[in-house]
Every structure is written in C-alpha cells, then in structure tokens.
Short mmCIF file of C-alpha atoms and ligand atoms in Angstrom, two decimals:
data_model
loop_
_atom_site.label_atom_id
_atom_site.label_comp_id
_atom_site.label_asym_id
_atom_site.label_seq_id
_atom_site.Cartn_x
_atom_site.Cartn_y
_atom_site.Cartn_z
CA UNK K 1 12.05 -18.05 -15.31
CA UNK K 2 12.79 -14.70 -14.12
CA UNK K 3 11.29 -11.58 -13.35
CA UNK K 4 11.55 -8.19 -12.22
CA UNK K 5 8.82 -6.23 -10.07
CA UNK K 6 9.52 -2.29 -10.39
CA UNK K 7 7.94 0.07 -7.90
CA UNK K 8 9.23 3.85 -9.59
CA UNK K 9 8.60 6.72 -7.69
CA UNK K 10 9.43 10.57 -8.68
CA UNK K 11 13.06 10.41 -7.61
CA UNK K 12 13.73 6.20 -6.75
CA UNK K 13 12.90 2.81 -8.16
CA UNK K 14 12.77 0.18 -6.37
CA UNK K 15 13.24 -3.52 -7.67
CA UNK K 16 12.83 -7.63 -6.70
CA UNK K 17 13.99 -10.04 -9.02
CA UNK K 18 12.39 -12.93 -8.52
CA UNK K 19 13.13 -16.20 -9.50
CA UNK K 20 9.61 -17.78 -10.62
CA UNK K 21 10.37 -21.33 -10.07
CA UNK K 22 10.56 -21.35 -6.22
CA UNK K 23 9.33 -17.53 -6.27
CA UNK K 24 12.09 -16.51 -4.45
CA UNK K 25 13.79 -13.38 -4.69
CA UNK K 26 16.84 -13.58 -5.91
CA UNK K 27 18.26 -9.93 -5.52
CA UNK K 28 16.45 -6.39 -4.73
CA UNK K 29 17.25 -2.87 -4.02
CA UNK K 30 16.77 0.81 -4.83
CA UNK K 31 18.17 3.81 -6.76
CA UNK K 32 17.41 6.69 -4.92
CA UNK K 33 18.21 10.91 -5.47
CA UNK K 34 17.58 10.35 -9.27
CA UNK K 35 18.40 13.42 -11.18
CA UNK K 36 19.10 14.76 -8.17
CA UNK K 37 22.74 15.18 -6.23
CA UNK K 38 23.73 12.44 -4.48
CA UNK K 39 22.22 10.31 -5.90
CA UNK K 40 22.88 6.32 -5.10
CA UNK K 41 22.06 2.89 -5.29
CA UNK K 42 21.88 -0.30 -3.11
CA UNK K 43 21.68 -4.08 -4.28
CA UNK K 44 20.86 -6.66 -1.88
CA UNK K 45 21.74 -10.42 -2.91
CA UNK K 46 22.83 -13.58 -1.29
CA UNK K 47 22.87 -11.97 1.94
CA UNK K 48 25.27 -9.13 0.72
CA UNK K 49 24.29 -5.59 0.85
CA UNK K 50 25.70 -2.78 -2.02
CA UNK K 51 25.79 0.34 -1.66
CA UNK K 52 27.41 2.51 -4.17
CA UNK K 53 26.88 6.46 -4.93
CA UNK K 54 26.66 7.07 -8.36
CA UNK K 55 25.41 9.95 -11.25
CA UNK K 56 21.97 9.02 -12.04
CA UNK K 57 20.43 11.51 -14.64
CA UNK K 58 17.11 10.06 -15.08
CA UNK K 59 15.18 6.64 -14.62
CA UNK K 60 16.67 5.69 -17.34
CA UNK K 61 20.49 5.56 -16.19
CA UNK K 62 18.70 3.61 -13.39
CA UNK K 63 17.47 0.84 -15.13
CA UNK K 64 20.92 0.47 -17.43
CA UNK K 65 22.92 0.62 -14.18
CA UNK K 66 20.85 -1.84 -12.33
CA UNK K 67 20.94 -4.84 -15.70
CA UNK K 68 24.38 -3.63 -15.84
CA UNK K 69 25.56 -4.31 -12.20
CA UNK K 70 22.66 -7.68 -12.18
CA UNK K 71 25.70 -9.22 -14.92
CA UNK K 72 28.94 -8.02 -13.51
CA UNK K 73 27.48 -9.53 -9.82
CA UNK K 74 27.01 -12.60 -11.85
CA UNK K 75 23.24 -12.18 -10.25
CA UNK K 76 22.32 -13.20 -14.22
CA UNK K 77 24.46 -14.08 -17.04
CA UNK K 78 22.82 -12.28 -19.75
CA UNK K 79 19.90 -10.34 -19.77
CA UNK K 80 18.07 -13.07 -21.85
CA UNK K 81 17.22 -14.24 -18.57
CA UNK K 82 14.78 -11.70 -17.55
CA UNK K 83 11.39 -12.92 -19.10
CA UNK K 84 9.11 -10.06 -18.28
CA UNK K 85 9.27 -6.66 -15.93
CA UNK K 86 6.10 -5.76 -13.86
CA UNK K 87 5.48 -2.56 -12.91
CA UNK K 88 3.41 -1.12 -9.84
CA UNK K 89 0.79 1.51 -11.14
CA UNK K 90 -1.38 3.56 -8.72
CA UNK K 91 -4.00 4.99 -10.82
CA UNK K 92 -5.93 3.36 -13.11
CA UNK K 93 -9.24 4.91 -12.64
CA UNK K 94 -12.41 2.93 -13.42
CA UNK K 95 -11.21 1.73 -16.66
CA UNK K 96 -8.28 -0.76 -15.22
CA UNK K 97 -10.01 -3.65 -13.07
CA UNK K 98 -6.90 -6.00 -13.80
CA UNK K 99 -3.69 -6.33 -14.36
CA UNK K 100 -2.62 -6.02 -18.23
CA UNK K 101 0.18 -6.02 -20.50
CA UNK K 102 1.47 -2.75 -21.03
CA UNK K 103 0.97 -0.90 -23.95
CA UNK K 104 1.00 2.35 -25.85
CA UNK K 105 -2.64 2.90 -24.32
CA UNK K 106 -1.80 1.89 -20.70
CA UNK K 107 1.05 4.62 -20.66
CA UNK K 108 -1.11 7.39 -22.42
CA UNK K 109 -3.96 6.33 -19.78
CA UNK K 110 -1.54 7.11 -16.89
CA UNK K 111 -0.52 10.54 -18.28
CA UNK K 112 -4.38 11.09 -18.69
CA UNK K 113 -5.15 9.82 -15.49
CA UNK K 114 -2.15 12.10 -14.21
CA UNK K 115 -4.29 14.52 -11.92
CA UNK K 116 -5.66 11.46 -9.89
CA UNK K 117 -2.30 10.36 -8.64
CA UNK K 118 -0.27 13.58 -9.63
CA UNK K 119 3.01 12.53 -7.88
CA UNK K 120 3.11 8.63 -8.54
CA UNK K 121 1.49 8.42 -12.18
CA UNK K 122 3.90 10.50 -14.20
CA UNK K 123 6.64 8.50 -11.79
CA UNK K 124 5.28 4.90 -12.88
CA UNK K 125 5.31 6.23 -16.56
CA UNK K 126 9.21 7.04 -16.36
CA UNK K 127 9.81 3.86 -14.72
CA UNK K 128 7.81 2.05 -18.00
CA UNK K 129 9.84 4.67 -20.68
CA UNK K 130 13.12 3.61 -18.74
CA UNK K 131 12.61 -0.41 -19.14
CA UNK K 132 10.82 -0.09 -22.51
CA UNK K 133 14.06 1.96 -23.68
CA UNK K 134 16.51 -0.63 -22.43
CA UNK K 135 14.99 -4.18 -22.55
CA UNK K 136 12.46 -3.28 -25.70
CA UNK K 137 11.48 -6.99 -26.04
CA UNK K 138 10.88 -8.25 -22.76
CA UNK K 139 6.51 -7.94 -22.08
CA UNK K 140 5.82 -5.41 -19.34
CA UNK K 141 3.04 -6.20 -17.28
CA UNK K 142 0.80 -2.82 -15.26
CA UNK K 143 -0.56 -4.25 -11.88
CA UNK K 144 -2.68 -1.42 -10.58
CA UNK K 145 -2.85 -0.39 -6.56
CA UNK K 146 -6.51 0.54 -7.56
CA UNK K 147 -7.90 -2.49 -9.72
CA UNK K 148 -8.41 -4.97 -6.97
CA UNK K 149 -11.22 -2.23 -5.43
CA UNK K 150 -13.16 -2.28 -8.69
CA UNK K 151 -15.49 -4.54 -7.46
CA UNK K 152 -17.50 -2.21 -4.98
CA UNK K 153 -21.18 -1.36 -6.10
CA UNK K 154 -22.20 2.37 -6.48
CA UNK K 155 -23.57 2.20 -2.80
CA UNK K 156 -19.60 1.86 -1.62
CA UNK K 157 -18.02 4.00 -4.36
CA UNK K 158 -20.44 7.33 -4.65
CA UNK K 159 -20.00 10.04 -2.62
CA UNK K 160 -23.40 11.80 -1.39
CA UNK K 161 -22.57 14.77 -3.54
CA UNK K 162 -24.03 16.19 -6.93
CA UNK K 163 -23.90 13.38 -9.32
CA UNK K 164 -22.60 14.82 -11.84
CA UNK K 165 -19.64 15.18 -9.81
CA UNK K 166 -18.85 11.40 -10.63
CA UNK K 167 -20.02 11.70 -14.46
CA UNK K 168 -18.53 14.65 -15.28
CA UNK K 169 -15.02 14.64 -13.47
CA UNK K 170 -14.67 10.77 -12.02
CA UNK K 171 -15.40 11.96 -8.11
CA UNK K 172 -15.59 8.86 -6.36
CA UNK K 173 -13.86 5.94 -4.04
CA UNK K 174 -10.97 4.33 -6.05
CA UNK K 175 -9.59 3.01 -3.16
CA UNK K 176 -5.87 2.20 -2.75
CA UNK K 177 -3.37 -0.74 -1.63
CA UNK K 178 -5.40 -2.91 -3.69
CA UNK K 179 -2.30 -5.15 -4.54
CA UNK K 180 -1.64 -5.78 -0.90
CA UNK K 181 -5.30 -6.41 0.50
CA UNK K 182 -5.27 -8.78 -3.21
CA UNK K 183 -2.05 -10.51 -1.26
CA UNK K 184 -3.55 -11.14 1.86
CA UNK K 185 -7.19 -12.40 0.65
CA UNK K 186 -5.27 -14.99 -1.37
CA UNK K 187 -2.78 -16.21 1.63
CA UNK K 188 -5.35 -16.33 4.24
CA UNK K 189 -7.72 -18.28 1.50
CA UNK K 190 -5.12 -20.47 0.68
CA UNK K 191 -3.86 -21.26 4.71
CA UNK K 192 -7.82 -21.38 5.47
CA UNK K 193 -8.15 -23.97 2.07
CA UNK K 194 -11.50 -21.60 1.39
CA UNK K 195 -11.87 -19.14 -1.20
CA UNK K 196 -15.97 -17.82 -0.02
CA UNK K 197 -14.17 -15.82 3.03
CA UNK K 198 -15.62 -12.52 4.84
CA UNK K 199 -11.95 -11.03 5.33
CA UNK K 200 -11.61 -7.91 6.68
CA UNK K 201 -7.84 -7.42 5.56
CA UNK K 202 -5.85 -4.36 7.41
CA UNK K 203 -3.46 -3.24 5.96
CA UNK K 204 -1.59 -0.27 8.41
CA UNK K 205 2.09 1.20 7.75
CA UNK K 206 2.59 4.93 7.71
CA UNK K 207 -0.32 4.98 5.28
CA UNK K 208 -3.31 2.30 6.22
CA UNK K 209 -6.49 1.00 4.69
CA UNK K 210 -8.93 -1.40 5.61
CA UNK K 211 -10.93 -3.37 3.28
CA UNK K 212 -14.01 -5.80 3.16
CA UNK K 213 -13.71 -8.80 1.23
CA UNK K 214 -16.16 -11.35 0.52
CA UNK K 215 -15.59 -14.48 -1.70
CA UNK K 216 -12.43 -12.71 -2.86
CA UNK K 217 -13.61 -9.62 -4.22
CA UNK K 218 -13.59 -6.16 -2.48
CA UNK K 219 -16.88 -4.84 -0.66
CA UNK K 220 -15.60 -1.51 0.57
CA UNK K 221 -12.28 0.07 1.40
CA UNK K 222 -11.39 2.72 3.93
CA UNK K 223 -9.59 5.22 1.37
CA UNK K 224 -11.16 6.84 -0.93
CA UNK K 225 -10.98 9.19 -3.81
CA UNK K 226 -7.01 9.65 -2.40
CA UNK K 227 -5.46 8.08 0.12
CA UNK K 228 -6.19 10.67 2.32
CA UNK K 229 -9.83 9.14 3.45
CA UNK K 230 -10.20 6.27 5.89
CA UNK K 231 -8.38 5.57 8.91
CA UNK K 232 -5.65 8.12 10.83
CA UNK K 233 -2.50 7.45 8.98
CA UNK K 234 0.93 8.51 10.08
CA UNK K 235 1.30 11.38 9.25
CA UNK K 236 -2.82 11.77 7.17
CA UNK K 237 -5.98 12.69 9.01
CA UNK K 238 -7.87 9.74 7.46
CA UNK K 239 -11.36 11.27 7.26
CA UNK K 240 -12.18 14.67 8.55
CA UNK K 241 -15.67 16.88 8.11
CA UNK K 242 -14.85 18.76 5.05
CA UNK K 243 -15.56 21.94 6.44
CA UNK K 244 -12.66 22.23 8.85
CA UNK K 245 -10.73 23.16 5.39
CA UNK K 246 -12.35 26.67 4.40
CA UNK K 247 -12.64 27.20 8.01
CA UNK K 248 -8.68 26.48 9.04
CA UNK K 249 -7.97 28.78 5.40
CA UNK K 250 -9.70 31.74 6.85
CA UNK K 251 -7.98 31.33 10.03
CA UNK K 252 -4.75 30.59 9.21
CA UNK K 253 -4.66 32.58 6.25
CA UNK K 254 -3.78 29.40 3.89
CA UNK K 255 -5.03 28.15 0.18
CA UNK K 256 -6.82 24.87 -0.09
CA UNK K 257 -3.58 23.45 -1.06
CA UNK K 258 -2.08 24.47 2.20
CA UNK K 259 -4.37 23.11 4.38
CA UNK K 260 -4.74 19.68 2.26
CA UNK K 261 -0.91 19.14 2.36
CA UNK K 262 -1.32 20.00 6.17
CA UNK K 263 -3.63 17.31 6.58
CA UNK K 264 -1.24 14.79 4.44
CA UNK K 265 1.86 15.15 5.86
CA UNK K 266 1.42 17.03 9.31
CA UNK K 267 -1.65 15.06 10.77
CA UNK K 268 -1.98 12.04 12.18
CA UNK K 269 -0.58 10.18 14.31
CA UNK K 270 2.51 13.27 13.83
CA UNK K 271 -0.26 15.80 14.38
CA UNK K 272 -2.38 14.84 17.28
CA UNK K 273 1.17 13.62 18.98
CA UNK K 274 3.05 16.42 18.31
CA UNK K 275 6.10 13.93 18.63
CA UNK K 276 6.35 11.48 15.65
CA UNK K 277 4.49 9.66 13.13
CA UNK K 278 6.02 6.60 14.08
CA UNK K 279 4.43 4.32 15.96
CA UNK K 280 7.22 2.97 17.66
CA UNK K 281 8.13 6.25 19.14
CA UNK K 282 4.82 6.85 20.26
CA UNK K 283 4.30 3.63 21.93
CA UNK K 284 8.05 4.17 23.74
CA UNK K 285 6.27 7.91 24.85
CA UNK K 286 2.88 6.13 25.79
CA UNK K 287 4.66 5.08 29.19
CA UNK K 288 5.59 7.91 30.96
CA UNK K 289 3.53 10.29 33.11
CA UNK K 290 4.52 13.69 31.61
CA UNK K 291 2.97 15.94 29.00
CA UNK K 292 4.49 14.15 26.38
CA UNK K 293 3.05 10.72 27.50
CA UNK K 294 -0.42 12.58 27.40
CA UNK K 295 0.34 13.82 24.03
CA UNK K 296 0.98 10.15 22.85
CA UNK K 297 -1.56 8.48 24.86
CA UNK K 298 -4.32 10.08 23.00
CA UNK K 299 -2.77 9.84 19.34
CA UNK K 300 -2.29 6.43 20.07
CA UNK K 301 -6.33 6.23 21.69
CA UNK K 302 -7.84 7.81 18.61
CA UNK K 303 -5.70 5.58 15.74
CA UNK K 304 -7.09 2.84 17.53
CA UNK K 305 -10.38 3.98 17.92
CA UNK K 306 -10.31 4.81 14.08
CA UNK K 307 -9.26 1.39 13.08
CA UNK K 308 -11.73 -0.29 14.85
CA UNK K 309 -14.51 1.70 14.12
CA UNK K 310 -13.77 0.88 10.31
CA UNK K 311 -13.62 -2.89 11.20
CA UNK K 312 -16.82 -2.89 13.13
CA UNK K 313 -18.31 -1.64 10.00
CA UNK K 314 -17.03 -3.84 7.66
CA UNK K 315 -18.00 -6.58 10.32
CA UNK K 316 -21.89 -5.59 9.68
CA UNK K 317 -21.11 -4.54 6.23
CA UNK K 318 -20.09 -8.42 6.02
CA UNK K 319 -22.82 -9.94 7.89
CA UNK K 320 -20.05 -11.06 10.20
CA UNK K 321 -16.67 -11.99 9.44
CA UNK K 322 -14.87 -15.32 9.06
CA UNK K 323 -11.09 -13.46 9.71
CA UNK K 324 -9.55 -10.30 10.64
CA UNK K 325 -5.88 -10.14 8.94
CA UNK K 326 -3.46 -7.50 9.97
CA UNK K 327 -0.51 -6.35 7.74
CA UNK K 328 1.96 -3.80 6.66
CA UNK K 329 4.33 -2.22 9.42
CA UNK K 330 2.15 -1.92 12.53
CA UNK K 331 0.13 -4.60 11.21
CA UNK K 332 3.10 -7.03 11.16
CA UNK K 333 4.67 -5.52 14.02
CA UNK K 334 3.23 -3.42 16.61
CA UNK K 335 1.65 -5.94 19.67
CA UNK K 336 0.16 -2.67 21.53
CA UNK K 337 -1.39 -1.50 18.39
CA UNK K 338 -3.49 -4.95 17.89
CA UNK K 339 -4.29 -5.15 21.22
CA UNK K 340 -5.90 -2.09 21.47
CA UNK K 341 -7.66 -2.70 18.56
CA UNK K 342 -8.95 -6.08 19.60
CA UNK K 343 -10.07 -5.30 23.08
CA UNK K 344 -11.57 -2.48 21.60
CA UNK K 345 -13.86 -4.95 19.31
CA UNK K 346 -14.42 -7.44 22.41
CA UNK K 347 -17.97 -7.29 22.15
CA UNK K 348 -18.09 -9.53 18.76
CA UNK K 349 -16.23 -12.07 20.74
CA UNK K 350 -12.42 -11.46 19.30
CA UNK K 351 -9.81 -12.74 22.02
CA UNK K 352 -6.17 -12.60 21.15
CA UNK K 353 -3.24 -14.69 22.55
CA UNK K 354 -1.22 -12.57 23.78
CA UNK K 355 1.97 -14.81 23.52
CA UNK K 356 1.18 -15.42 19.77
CA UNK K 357 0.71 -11.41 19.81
CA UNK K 358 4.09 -10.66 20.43
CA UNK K 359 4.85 -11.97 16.61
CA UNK K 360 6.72 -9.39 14.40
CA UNK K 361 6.55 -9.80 10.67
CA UNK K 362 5.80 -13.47 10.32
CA UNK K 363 2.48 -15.30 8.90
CA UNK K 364 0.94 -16.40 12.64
CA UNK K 365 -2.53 -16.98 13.89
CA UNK K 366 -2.62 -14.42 16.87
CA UNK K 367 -6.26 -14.88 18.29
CA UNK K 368 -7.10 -17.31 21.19
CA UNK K 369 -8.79 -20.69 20.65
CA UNK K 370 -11.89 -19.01 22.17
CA UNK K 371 -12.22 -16.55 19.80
CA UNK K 372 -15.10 -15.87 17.92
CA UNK K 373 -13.30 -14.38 14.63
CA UNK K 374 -9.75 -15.81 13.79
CA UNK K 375 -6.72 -13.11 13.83
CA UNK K 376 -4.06 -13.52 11.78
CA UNK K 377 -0.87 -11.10 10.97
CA UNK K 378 0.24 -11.81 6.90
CA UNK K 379 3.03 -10.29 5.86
CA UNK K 380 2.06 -8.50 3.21
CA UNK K 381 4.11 -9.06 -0.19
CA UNK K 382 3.11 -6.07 -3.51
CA UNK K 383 6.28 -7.24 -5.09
CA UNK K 384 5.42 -11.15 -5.42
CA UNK K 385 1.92 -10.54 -6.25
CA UNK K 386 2.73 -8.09 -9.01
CA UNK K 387 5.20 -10.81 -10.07
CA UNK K 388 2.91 -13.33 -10.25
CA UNK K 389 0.18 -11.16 -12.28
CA UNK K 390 3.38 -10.77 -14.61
CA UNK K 391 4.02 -14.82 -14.92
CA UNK K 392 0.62 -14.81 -15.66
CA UNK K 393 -0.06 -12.49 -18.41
CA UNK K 394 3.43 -13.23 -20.24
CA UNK K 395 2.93 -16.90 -20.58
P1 LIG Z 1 4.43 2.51 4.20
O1 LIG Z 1 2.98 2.82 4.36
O2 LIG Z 1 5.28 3.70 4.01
O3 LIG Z 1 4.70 1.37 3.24
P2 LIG Z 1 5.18 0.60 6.28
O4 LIG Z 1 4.15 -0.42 5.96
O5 LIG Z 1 6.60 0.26 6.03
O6 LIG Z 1 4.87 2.01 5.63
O7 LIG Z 1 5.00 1.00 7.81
C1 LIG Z 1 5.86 1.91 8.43
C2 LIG Z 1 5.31 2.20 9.81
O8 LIG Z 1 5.11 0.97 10.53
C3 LIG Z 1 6.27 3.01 10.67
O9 LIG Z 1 6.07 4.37 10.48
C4 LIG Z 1 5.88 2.57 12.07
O10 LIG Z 1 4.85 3.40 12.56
C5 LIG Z 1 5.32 1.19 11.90
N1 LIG Z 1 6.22 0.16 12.42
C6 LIG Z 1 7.21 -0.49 11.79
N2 LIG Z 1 7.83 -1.36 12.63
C7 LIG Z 1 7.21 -1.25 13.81
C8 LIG Z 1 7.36 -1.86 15.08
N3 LIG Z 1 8.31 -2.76 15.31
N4 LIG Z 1 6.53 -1.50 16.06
C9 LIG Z 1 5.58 -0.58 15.84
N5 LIG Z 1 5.38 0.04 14.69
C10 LIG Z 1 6.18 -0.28 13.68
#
C-alpha cells in the first residue's frame, strides 16, 4: 500500500511517498516558484537527487508533473498504486478535532476559515483542487496542524479579554504544530511502553512551540491564536505586551500591519541579534568577545530563558513531568541550545549527559542516569504521521 503526504504552500508542494508496509519512504521532494518564473522541481529516491527546472502554471501542473515523473522513474508502475493522498491543513478552527476524509465541506471550511491562516489555508485548498483534479478516485485524507490542541479546557484556550470576543469572532488559543507534538507523544509512549505520560514535547525550528501533554492529549500549548504567541522564534517575538504595538505605530509612523509583520519576520532571535535567525550562526557569534558576540550572547540568553520559562510552567501545569522531549531543528540539533535550557531548569533535578548531548537528529535519551525527569531528542516526523492518519481513515 502506498501513499502520498502533501504539505502545499502558496508557491511549493512538498511530497513523501510512503510505502505503508514497512512505512518507509519511498521517494520525496518539492515543486517550488509555482506560477512564478523559475520555477522547479526536485525528486529524491533511492539515494538519487533530481533536480529539473520546469514551467509550472499552477498546483495543478505540479501534481501532473510529479505522478508523471513517479512512472517514467519507474518509482510506481501505474498510478493504481497510490491508495490515498493526505494532505497537511493548518486551520481547522474549533470544529476539526481529527483527522477526516476530505470532502466538499472540509474544502469550503478552509476557504471559510481563510482569515485564521490567510497565507497557508487558501494554499492547502489548491494543493486538495490539484490532487482531486488529477487522481479523482483516490480518498484524500485532511490532518490538521491545529486538531491535536483541541483538547485544552477553556482555562488554557480563553484569552482574558471581552468574551464575546471568542463567541462572536473565534478569539482564542488554537495552537499550532499539533501534528508534530501528536508524533512525539506517540514515539516517546511507545519507547517508554506507557501511554498515561506528563510529556512536555518541544518542538523548536525557526518557528517553536511547546506543549503539555498528559495521558496523550494536549493540556496547553505555547502558541496561540497564531503562531506568533509562545516562545521567541527565529525570526517571531513569541509573546510580547500588546501595547508595544500602538506605541511602536505612533513612533515609527507604521499601521498595525506593519508592526505585526515586524514582529513575524524581523524579531527574534534575527531581531534581538541583529545578525541571523539561525541558530547556528548565532551560536558560531556567541564565542567571540566583540560587539557582535554581545549581540548574540543575549539573543541566545533570552530564547533560552523563554523556553524554559514555558517548560517550568507546563512542569507545574503537569503536576510534574514524567519526560521532556526536544524536536524540530534546534531541538534535534543544537547541543548549546539544550544545555542552556536544562541547566537553566536544574532546580527540578534535570541533568543531561553531555556525551549523549552532542546527538544531532537521531531518537536518543540525552539526560544523565541521575536525572530526575528523562530527556529525550525525537525526531520529529508530520509527514509519517499524516500518513498514517491517511492508512487509517481509507481502510
Ligand atoms: P521550520 O520551523 O521552518 O520547520 P526547522 O525545524 O527546520 O524549521 O528548524 C530550522 C532551524 O533549526 C534553523 O533556522 C536553525 O536555527 C536550527 N538548526 C538546524 N540545524 C541546526 C544545527 N545543527 N545547530 C543549531 N541549530 C540548527
């Protein structure tokens, strides 16, 4: 059995094809610059790498040029073989607590729902047009990056704002990543052969989110009502008093939307470090004794201090926790970033190994045999996960 996991985005789509019976993944790529010049794409299978530029119009073209060039690699012999597509959705409000088939409703819902996620909504629904267009019989299964936070009370979700705020235009925490933190609850339940686990899963790339899990459900979870909340990001301020806004419009002369896309994509780590949003390159900077070593040294201090202060939360939140799992790029990969983060939560008794520390992207137990909370780095894995939700719901 085969299947395809689709993440679409405005201008790319990115695929895994997995096959189901050792879910392995059989080929995977991206089509980038669609409908725009230059556009291209690249196919990765049996160690091989593609890369071809080629006129893509729309997602469309996409989709027949990847099931085309899936045959002529002899990747598949017919496209028979692909049993069901599953396709990455970020919004699906309050009404979406699962994965689903996809159906007339699910697409209208994500035009609906278009103002909650206004750049990646109206991209999953040309990804689902696309694949409904060119394999019209296969099922199509939505697995939503919000679903898996569904399970927080009202005393997580509300905001401490006019009520009718939530009942009359749907202001609250959604919460995002779900699919990943989903992931990791299920490996680390699995390795720990327990399934009534106090995880507190952190996921941290470019954009990062913690979340509280208990018995496999979510708790709480650091973003919010958009991805901005939570934690510093990259290149997002995580949470910031809300009155710095009106106050940096007046001064600066800028509209709200100024000043929010300033705190999306010129914050962070980018902002505070005036050198990159990257943690690598701020790590590299962290060492040396000029200005721009200052400049890193306190990005670097205050992403730290952000993540941990959300994990100490979630630790009383919790009542305690029975494992901390980091994931996602400086999750998997960044031994100064957990470090920090773990001496920085010392007091509950975490002690890391710092030989098993230096472990980049593998599943690896990192804490010390004295430690009073496992530490674990999972590589995180949205495509399998939305592929198995797909196996799932097609059978
Ligand atoms: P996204 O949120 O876009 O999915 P990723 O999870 O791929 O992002 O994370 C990308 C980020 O991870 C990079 O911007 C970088 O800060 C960090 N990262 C990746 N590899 C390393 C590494 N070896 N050391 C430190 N940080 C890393």
């Amino acid at each position: 059995m085969k299947i395809i996991s689709i993440n679409a985005g405005s201008s790319s789509l990115k695929f895994s094809l997995f096959n189901m019976d050792d879910k392995k993944i059989i080929a995977s790529g991206l089509f980038e610059r669609i409908g725009i010049d230059g556009s291209c794409y690249t196919i990765k299978y049996n160690g091989e790498k593609i890369k071809e530029e080629i006129e893509l119009a729309n997602h469309t073209d996409a989709v027949k040029i990847l099931l085309d060039k899936l045959i002529t690699l002899n990747i598949i012999s017919s496209l028979d073989e692909i049993d069901g597509v599953g396709h990455r959705l970020v919004h699906g409000k309050d009404k979406y607590k699962e994965s689903c088939l996809i159906t007339d409703e699910v697409i209208n819902d994500l035009t609906l729902f278009k103002d909650f996620a206004p750049l990646h909504n109206p991209a999953n629904v040309l990804g689902i047009k696309a694949f409904k267009e060119v394999l019209p019989n296969v099922p199509m299964v939505g697995v939503f990056d919000t679903a898996f936070h569904q399970t927080m009370e009202e005393e997580a979700f509300l905001y401490p704002v006019p009520y009718s705020w939530y009942e009359d235009h749907g202001v609250r925490k959604y919460g995002f990543h779900g699919t990943s933190h989903r992931y990791i609850a299920k490996t680390i339940s699995e390795h720990l052969g327990r399934d009534d686990l106090k995880i507190i899963s952190c996921h941290v790339g470019n954009g990062g989110s913690i979340t509280a899990i208990k018995d496999g459900k979510c708790v709480d979870t650091s973003m919010g009502f958009t991805p901005l909340a939570g934690i510093m990001m990259g290149t997002r301020s995580g949470d910031v008093d809300p009155s710095i806004i009106t106050y940096i419009m007046e001064q600066e002369g800028l509209n709200a939307k100024e000043v929010i896309d300033i705190l999306n994509k010129k914050s962070g780590l980018l902002g505070l470090s005036e050198i990159s949003s990257d943690m690598r390159d701020i790590v590299s900077a962290m060492a040396s004794d000029d200005e721009a070593g200052a400049k890193a040294r306190r990005a670097f201090l205050k992403y730290t201090r952000t993540v941990t202060n959300y994990i100490a939360q979630y630790y009383v939140l919790l009542g305690g926790a029975d494992v901390i799992c980091f994931t996602a790029g400086l999750g998997e990969n960044s031994e100064p970033f957990r470090k920090k983060v773990c001496e920085n939560l010392a007091c509950l008794g975490i002690k890391l190994d710092a030989e098993a520390n230096k472990v980049m992207g593998e599943f690896k137990k990192i804490s010390s045999d004295e430690s009073t909370i496992p530490v674990y780095v999972v590589p995180t894995d949205e495509e399998l996960m939305i592929a198995l939700d797909t196996l799932k719901l097609i059978a």
